Amino acid sequence: NAGVTQTPKFRILKIGQSMTLQCTQDMNHNYMYWYRQDPGMGLKLIYYSVGAGITDKGEVPNGYNVSRSTTEDFPLRLELAAPSQTSVYFCASSSRVGNEQFFGPGTRLTVL
Amino acid sequence: AQKVTQAQTEISVVEKEDVTLDCVYETRDTTYYLFWYKQPPSGELVFLIRRNSFDEQNEISGRYSWNFQKSTSSFNFTITASQVVDSAVYFCALSEGGGSYIPTFGRGTSLIVHP
């Protein structure tokens, strides 16, 4: 099993550009999450999903959108990138509520 | 609302020293889960332990041990005889029913183990 995979690993965007961060898991987990990690700030939840077709906002959803058309995929869309979105983005999944999360390797995004 | 506090931003020790990483949480729920994750310099996040609120038994796994005390709302992590490979950022996390069991993470403690 590959677990949770994320692409790309690194990306540099110009202000105002858009992009999609891809996340795929092969563990048949219903729960998937997107976090951003800023230095010294821990992990902040952007969006999460409890199953295909169901998504909900986390703590810092502004400037992002998600979709969940399949169990495996949970892409994160950035529209009109801003320097404040410079961060490391982690996708995670879990089999059920209260269980541990499995994390992808992260995407380091820089917006200039 | 849920909250996880890791008051130690950075800890520096010399190899073979014992070190304890503190985690204090806040919740009004009686059912909740606590976690520790490790983030080594390579950047990935690795699950270490999960504990539910009904199980206060301490746990030991090799050089790692965890002390869960509901009376003080703490879930502390001790590394015995630390090694350079233990150098990482360690995160404590809480998930509770009031928050739909979506985990909230502390800010992390950076542990530096010097040879």
XYZ file of N, CA and C in Angstrom, chain A residues 100-101, chain B residues 21 35-39 45-50 59 61 64 66 77 79 89-91:
69
model
N -6.270 7.049 14.638
C -5.110 7.816 14.233
C -5.204 8.208 12.764
N -4.505 9.308 12.466
C -4.461 9.784 11.098
C -3.171 9.330 10.426
N 8.066 15.604 27.470
C 7.343 16.608 26.685
C 5.937 16.716 27.264
N -3.560 11.929 21.172
C -2.561 11.362 20.268
C -1.220 12.089 20.436
N -0.171 11.360 20.072
C 1.137 11.984 19.874
C 1.626 11.592 18.489
N 2.183 12.604 17.787
C 2.792 12.392 16.483
C 4.216 12.944 16.503
N 5.047 12.353 15.675
C 6.449 12.783 15.559
C 6.678 13.311 14.145
N 7.376 14.433 14.045
C 7.750 14.983 12.746
C 9.269 15.157 12.714
N 4.866 13.193 9.002
C 4.234 13.072 10.324
C 3.958 11.608 10.604
N 4.434 11.147 11.748
C 4.343 9.733 12.088
C 3.554 9.569 13.378
N 2.560 8.725 13.342
C 1.736 8.441 14.515
C 2.542 7.661 15.541
N 2.420 8.051 16.822
C 3.116 7.338 17.891
C 2.156 6.583 18.799
N 1.108 7.261 19.263
C 0.227 6.625 20.227
C -1.152 7.275 20.211
N -2.148 6.493 20.565
C -3.527 6.946 20.732
C -4.013 6.440 22.070
N 1.508 3.899 29.335
C 1.974 2.968 28.319
C 3.463 3.145 28.095
N 6.607 1.897 25.453
C 7.007 1.235 24.216
C 8.487 1.501 24.027
N 10.097 4.883 24.940
C 9.010 5.856 25.008
C 7.992 5.446 26.065
N 4.224 7.082 28.102
C 3.215 8.124 28.133
C 2.465 8.062 29.453
N 4.694 12.878 27.567
C 5.469 11.912 26.794
C 6.916 11.977 27.268
N 10.818 10.379 26.940
C 11.797 9.580 26.207
C 12.952 9.304 27.168
N 10.110 17.315 15.848
C 9.033 18.081 16.455
C 7.949 17.087 16.834
N 7.472 17.193 18.049
C 6.455 16.274 18.549
C 5.157 17.044 18.784
N 4.079 16.482 18.246
C 2.773 17.109 18.368
C 1.847 16.250 19.212
